[in-house]
XYZ file of N, CA, C and O in Angstrom:
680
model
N 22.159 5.052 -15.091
C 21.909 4.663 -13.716
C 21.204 3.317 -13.665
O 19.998 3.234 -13.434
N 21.744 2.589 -13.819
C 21.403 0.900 -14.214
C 20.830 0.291 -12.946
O 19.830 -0.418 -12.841
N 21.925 0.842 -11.708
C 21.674 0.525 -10.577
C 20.092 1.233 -9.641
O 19.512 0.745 -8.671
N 19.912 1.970 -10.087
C 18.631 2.553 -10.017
C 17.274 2.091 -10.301
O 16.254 2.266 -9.635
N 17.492 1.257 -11.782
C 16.338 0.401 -12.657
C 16.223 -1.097 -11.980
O 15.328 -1.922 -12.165
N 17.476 -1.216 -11.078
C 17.418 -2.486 -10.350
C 16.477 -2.040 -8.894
O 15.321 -2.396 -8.664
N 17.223 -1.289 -8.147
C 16.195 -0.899 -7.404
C 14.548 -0.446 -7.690
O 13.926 -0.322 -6.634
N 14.018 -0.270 -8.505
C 12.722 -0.228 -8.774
C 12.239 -1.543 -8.998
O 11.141 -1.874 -8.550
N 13.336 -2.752 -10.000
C 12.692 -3.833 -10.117
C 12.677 -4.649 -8.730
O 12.136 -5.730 -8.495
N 13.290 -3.969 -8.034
C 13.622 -4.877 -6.700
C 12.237 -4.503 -6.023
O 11.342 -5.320 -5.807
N 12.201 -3.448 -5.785
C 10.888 -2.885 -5.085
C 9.792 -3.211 -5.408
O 9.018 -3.766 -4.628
N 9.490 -2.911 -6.714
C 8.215 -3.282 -7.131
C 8.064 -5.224 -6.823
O 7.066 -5.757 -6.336
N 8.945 -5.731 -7.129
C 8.791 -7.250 -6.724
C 8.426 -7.374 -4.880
O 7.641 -8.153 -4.339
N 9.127 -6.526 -4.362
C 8.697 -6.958 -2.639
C 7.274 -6.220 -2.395
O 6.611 -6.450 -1.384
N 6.793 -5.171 -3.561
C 5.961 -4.618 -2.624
C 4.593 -5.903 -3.427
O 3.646 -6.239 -2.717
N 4.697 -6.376 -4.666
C 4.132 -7.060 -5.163
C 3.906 -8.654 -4.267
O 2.880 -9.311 -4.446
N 5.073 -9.147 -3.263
C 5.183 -9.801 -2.736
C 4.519 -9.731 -1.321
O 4.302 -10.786 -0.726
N 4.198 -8.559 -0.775
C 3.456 -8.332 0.536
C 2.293 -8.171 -0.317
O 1.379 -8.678 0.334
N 1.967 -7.876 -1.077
C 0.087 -7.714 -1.095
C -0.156 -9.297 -1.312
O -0.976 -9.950 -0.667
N 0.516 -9.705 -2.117
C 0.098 -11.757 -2.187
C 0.310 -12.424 -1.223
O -0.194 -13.546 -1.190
N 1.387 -11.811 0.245
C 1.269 -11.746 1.173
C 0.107 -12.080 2.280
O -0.303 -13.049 2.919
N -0.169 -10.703 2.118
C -1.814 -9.715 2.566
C -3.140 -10.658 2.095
O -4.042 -10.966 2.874
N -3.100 -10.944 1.071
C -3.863 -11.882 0.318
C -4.368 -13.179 0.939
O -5.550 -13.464 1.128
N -3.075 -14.080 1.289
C -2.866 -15.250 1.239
C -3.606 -15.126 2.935
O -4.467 -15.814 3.484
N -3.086 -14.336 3.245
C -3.097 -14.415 5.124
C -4.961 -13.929 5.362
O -5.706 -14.307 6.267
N -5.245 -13.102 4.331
C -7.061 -12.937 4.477
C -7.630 -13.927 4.093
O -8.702 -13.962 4.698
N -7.496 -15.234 3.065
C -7.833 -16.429 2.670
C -7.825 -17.295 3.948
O -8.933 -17.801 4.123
N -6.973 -17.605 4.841
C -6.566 -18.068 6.121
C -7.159 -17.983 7.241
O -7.349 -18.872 8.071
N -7.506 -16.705 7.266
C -8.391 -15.648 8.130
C -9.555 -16.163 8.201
O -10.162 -16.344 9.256
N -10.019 -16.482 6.925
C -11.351 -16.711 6.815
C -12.009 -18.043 6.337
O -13.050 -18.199 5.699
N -11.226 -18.853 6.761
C -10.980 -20.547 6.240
C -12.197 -21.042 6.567
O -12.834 -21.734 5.772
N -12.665 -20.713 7.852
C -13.510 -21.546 9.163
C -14.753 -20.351 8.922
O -15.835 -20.912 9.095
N -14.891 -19.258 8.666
C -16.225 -18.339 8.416
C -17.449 -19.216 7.818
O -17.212 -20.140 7.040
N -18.600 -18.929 8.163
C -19.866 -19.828 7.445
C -20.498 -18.541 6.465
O -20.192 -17.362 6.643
N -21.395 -19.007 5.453
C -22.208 -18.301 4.949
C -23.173 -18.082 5.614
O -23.667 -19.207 5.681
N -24.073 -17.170 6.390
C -25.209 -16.654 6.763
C -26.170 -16.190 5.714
O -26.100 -15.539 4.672
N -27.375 -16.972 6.627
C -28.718 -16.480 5.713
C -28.511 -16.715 4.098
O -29.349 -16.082 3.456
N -27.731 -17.362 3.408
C -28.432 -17.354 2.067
C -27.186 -17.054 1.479
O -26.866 -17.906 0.650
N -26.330 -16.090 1.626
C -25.404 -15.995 0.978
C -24.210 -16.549 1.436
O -23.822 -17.095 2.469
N -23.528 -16.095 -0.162
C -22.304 -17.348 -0.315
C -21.214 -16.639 0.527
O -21.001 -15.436 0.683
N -20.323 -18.183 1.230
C -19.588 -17.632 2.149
C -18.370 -16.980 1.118
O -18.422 -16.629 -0.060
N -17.212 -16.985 2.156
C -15.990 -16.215 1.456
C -15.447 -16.688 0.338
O -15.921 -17.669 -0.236
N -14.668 -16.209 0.023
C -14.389 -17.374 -1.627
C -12.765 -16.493 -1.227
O -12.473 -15.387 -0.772
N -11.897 -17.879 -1.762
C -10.677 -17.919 -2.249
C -10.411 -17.161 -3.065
O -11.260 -17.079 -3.953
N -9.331 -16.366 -3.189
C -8.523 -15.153 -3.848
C -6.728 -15.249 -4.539
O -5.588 -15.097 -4.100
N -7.120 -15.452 -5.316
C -5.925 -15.525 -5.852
C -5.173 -14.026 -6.784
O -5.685 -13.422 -7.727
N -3.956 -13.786 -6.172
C -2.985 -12.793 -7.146
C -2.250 -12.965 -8.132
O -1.318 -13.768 -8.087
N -2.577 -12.123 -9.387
C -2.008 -12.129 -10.714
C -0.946 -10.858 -10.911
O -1.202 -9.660 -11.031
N 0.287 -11.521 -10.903
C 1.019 -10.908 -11.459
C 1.260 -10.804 -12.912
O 0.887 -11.647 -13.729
N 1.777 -9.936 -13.132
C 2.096 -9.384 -14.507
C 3.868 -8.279 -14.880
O 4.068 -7.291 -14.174
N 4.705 -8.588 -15.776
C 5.802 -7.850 -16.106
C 4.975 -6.563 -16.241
O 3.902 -6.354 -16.808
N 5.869 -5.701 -15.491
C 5.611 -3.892 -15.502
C 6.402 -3.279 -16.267
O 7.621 -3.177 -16.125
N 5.679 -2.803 -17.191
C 6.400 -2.265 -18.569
C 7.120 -0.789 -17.786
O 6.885 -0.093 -16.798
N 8.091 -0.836 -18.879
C 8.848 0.447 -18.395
C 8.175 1.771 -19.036
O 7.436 1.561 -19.998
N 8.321 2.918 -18.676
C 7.869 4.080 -19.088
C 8.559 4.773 -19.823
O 9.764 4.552 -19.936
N 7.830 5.936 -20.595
C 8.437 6.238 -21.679
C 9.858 6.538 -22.091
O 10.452 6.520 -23.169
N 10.315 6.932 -20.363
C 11.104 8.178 -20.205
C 12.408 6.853 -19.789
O 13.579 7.230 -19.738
N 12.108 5.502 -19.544
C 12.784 4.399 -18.878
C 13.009 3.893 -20.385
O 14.226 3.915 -20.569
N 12.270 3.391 -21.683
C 12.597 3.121 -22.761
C 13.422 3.839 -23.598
O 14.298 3.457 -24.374
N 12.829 5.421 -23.203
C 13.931 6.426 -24.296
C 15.221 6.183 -23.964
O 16.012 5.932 -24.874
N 15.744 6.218 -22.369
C 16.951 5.836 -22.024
C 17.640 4.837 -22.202
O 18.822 4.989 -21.891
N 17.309 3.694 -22.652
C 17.515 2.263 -22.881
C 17.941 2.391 -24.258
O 19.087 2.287 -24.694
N 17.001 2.600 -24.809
C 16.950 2.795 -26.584
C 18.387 3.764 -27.048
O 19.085 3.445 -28.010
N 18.651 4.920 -26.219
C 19.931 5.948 -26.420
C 20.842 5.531 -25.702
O 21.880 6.140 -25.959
N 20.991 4.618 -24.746
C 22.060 3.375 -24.511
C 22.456 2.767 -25.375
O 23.645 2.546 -25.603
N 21.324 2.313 -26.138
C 21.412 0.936 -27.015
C 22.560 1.341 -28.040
O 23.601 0.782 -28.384
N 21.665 3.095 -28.549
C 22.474 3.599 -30.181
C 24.305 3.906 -29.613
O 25.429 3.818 -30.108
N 23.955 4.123 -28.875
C 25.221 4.724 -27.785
C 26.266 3.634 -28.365
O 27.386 3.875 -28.814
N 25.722 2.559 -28.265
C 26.798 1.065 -27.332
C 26.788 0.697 -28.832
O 27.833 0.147 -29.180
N 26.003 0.838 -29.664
C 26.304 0.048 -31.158
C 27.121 1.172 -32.061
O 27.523 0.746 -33.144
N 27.405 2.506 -31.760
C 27.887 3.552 -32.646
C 29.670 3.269 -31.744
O 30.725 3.686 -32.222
N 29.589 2.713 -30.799
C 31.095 2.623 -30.049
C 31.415 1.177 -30.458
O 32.507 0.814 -30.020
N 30.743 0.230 -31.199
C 31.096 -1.207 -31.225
C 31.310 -0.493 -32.935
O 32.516 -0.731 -33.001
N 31.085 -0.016 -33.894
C 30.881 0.366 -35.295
C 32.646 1.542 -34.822
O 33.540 1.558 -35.669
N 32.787 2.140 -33.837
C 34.234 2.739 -34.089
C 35.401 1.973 -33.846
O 36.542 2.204 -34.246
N 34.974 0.991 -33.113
C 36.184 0.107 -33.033
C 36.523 -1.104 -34.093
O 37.514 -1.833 -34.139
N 35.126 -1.055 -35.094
C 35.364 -1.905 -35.977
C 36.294 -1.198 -36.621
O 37.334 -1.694 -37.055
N 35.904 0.268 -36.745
C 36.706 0.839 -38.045
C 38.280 1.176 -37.711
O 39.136 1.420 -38.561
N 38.459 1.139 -36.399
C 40.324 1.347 -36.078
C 40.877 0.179 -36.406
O 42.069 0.055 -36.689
N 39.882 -0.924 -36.383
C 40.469 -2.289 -36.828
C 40.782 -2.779 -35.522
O 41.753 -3.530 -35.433
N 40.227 -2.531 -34.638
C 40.248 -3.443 -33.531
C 38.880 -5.067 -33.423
O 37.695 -4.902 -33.716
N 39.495 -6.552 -32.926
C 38.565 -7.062 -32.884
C 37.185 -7.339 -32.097
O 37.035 -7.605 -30.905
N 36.575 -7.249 -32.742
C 35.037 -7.359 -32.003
C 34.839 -8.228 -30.254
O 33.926 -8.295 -29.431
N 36.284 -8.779 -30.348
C 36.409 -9.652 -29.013
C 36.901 -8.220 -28.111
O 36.415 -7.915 -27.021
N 37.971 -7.439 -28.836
C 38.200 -6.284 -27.827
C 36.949 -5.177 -27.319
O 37.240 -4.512 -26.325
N 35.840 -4.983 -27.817
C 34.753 -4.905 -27.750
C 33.659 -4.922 -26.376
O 32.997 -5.944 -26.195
N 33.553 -4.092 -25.708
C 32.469 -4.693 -24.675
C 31.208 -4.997 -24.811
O 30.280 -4.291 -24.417
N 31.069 -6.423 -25.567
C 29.914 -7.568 -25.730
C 28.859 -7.509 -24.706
O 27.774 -7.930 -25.107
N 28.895 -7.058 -23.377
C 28.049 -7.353 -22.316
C 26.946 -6.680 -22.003
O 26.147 -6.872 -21.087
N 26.977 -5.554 -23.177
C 25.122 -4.878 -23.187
C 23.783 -5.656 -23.027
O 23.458 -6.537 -23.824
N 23.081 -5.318 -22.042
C 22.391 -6.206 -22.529
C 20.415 -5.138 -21.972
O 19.924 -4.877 -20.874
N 20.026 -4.921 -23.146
C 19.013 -3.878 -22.841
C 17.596 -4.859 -22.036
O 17.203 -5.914 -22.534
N 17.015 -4.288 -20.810
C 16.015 -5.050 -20.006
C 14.451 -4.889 -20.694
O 14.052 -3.936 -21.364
N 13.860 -5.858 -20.398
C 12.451 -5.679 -21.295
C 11.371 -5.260 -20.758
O 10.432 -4.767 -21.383
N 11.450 -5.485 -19.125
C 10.787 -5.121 -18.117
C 11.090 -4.080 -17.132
O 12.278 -3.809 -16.956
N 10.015 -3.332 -16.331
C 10.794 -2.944 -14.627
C 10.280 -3.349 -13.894
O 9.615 -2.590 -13.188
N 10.277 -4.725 -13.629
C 9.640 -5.369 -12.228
C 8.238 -6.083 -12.381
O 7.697 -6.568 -13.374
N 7.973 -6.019 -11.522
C 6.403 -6.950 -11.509
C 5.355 -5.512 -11.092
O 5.645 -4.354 -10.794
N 3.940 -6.292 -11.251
C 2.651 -5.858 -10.556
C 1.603 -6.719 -10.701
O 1.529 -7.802 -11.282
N 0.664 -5.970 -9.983
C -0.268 -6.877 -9.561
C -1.311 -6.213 -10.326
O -1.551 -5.030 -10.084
N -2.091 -6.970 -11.408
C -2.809 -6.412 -11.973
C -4.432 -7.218 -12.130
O -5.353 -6.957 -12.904
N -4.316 -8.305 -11.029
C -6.066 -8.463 -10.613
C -5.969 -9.592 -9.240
O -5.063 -10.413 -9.099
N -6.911 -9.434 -8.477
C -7.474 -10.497 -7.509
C -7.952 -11.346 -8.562
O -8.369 -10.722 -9.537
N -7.997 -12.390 -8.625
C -9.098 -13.390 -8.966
C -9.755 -14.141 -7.840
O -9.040 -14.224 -6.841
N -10.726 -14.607 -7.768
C -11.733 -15.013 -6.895
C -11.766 -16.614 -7.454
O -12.081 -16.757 -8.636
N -11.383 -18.097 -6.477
C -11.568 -19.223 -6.715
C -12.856 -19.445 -7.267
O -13.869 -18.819 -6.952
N -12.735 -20.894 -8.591
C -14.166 -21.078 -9.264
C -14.516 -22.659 -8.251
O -15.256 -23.565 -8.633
N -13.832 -22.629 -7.059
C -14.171 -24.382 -7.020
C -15.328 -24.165 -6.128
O -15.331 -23.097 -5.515
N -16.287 -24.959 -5.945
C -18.084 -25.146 -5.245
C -17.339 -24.868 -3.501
O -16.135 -24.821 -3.251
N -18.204 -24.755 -2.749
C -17.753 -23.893 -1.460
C -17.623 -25.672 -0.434
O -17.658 -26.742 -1.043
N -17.505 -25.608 0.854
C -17.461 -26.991 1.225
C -19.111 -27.406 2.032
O -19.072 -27.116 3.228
N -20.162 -27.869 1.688
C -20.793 -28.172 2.317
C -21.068 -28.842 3.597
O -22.039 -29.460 3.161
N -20.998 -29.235 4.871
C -21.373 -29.987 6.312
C -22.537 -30.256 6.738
O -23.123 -29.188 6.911
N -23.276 -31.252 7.036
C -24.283 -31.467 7.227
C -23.876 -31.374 9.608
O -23.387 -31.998 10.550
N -24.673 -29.935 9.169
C -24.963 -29.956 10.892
C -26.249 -29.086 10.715
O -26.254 -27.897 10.397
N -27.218 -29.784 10.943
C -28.558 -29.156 11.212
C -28.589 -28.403 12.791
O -29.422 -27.511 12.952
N -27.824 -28.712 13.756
C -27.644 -27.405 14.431
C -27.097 -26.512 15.052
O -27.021 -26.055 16.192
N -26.653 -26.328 13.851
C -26.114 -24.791 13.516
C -26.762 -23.786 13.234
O -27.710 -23.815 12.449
N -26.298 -22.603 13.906
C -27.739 -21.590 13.832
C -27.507 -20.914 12.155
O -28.398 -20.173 11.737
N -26.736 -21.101 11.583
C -26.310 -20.538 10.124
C -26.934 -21.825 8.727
O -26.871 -21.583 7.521
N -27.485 -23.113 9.334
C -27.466 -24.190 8.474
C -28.696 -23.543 7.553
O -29.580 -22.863 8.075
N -28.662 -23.790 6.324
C -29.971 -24.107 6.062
C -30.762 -24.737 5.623
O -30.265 -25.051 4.542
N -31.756 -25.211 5.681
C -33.497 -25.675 5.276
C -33.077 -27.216 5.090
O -33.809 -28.118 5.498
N -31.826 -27.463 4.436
C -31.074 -28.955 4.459
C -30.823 -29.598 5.863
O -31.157 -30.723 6.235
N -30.257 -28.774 6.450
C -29.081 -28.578 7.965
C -27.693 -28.710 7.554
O -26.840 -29.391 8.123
N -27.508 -27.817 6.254
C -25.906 -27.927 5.454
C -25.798 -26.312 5.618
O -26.475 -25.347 5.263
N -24.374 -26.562 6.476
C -23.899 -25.619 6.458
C -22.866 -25.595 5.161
O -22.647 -26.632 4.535
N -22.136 -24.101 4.741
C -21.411 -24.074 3.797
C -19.631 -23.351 3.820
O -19.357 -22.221 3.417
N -19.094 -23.886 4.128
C -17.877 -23.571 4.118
C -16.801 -22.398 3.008
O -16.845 -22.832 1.857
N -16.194 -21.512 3.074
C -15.170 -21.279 2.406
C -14.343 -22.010 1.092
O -14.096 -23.099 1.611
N -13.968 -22.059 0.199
C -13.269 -22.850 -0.510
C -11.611 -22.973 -0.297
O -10.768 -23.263 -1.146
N -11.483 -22.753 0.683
C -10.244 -22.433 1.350
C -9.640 -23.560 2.132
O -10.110 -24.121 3.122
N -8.075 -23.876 1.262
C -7.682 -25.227 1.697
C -6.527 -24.556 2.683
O -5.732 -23.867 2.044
N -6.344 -24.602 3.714
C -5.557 -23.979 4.443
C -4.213 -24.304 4.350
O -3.259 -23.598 4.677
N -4.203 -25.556 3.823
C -2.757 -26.395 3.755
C -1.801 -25.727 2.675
O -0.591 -25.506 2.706
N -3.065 -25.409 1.417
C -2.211 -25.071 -0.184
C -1.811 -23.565 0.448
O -0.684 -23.069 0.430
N -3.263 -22.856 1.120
C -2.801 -21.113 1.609
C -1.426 -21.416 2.399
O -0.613 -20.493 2.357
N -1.070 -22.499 3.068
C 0.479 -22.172 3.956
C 1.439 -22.384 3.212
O 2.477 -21.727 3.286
N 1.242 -23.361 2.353
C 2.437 -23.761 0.942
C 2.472 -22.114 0.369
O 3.399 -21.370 0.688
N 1.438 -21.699 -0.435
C 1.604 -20.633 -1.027
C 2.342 -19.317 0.243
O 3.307 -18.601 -0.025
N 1.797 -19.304 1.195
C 2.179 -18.372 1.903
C 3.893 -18.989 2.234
O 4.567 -18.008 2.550
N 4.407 -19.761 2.244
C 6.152 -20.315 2.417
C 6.469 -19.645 1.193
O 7.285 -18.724 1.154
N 5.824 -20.095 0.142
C 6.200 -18.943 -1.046
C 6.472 -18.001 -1.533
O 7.364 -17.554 -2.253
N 5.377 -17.621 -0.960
C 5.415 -15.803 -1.195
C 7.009 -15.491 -0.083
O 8.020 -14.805 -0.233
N 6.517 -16.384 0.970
C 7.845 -15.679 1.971
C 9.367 -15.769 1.250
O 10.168 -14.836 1.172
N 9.536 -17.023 0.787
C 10.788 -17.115 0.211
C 11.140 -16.215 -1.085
O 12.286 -15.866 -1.371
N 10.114 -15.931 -1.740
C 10.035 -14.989 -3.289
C 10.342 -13.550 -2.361
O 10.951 -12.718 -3.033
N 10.087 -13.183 -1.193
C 10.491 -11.624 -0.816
C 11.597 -11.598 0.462
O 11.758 -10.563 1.109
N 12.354 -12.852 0.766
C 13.212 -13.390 1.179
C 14.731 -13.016 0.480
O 15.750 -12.564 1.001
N 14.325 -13.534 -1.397
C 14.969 -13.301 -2.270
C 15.121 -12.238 -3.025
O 16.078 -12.180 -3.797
N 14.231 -11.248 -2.934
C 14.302 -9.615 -3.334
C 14.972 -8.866 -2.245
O 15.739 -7.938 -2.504
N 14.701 -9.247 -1.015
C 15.395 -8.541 0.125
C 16.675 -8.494 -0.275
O 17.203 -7.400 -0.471
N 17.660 -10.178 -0.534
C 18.692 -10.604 -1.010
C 19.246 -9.641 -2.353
O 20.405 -9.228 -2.322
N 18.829 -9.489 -2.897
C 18.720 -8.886 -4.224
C 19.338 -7.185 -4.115
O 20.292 -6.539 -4.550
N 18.092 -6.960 -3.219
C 18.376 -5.402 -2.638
C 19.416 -4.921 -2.045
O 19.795 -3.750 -2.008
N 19.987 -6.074 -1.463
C 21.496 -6.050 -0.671
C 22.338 -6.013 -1.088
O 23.352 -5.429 -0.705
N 22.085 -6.934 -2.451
C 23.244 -7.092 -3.172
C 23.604 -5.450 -3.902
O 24.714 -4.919 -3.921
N 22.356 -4.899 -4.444
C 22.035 -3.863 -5.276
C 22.905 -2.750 -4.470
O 23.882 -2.160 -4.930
N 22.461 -2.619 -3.437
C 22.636 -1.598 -1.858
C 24.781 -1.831 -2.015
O 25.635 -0.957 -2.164
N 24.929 -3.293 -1.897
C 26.347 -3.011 -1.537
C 27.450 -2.940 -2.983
O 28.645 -2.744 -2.762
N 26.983 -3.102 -4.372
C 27.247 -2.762 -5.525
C 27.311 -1.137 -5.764
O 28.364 -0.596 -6.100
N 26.031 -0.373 -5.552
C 26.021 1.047 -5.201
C 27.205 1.621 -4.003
O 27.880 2.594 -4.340
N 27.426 1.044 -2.699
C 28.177 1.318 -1.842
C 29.683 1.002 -2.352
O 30.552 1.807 -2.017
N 30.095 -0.251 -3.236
C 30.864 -0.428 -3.655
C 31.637 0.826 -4.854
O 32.767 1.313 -4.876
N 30.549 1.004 -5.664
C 30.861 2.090 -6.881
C 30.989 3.401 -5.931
O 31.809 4.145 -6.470
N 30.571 3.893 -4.904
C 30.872 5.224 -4.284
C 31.965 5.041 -3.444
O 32.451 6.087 -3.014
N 32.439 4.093 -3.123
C 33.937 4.074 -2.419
C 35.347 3.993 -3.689
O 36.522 4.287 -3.471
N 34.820 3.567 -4.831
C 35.899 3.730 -5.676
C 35.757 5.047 -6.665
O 36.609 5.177 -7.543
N 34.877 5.864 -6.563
C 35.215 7.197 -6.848
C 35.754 8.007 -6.449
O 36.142 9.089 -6.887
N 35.853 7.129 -4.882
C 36.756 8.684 -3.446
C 37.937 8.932 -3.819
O 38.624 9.742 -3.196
């Protein structure tokens, strides 16, 4: 069920794509927030993705594909058929999809303003800003949109490949 392992990689990529989403749009949110009293204002957040290993039960199947597809390429050697007659196009996946496996929190200094009155300034009259460039959060956020733009795409394709294989079994 090949078409199945696509749909999970499909999924896991869009749902990986709305939390960096979710992310990007709370960075945004909070561009213009001040630090009060002493502490540090919001800090920039960045999402780390990572390849999502397949599970045990997703490798065993792959692996008894694999012996499958090399014990049927080893019988056709031996009828003496050539390796071109052969279906070459196995090709075993290393991954299932993405995840998200940390927030990171921006290391750059926060933005300082000198307005002494401001009821948040302090003892300087510097207020302290977010590290949040709103311009890079909308670039990144066009990003993220187009990266789950293209899984949607993906899914469709997946969706009418599946619809395709159940109309030629009828």
């Amino acid at each position: 069920m090949a078409f199945l392992n696509s749909l999970n990689t499909v999924g896991s990529a869009l749902t990986a794509e709305q939390f960096r989403t979710s992310v990007i749009l709370q960075n945004i949110a909070n561009a213009n927030t001040v630090a009060k009293n002493g502490e540090d204002p919001y800090t920039r957040k960045h999402v780390v993705f990572q390849t999502r290993d397949l599970t045990f039960a997703e490798t065993l199947a792959q692996t008894t594909e694999q012996v499958e597809y090399e014990n049927q390429l080893d019988r056709v050697r031996r009828i003496g058929k050539d390796d071109d007659e052969a279906d070459t196009t196995y090709r075993v996946t290393n991954g299932g999809g993405v995840r998200v496996t940390n927030v990171v929190e921006n290391d750059h200094d926060y933005i300082p303003v000198y307005d002494p009155t401001h009821p948040e300034a302090d003892a300087d009259g510097y207020v302290y800003y977010p590290n949040v460039n709103t311009t890079e959060e909308i670039v990144d956020l066009m990003e993220a949109s187009r990266a789950y733009e293209a899984n949607v795409t993906a899914l469709s394709v997946v969706k009418a490949m599946a619809s395709k294989a159940l109309e030629i079994g009828r």
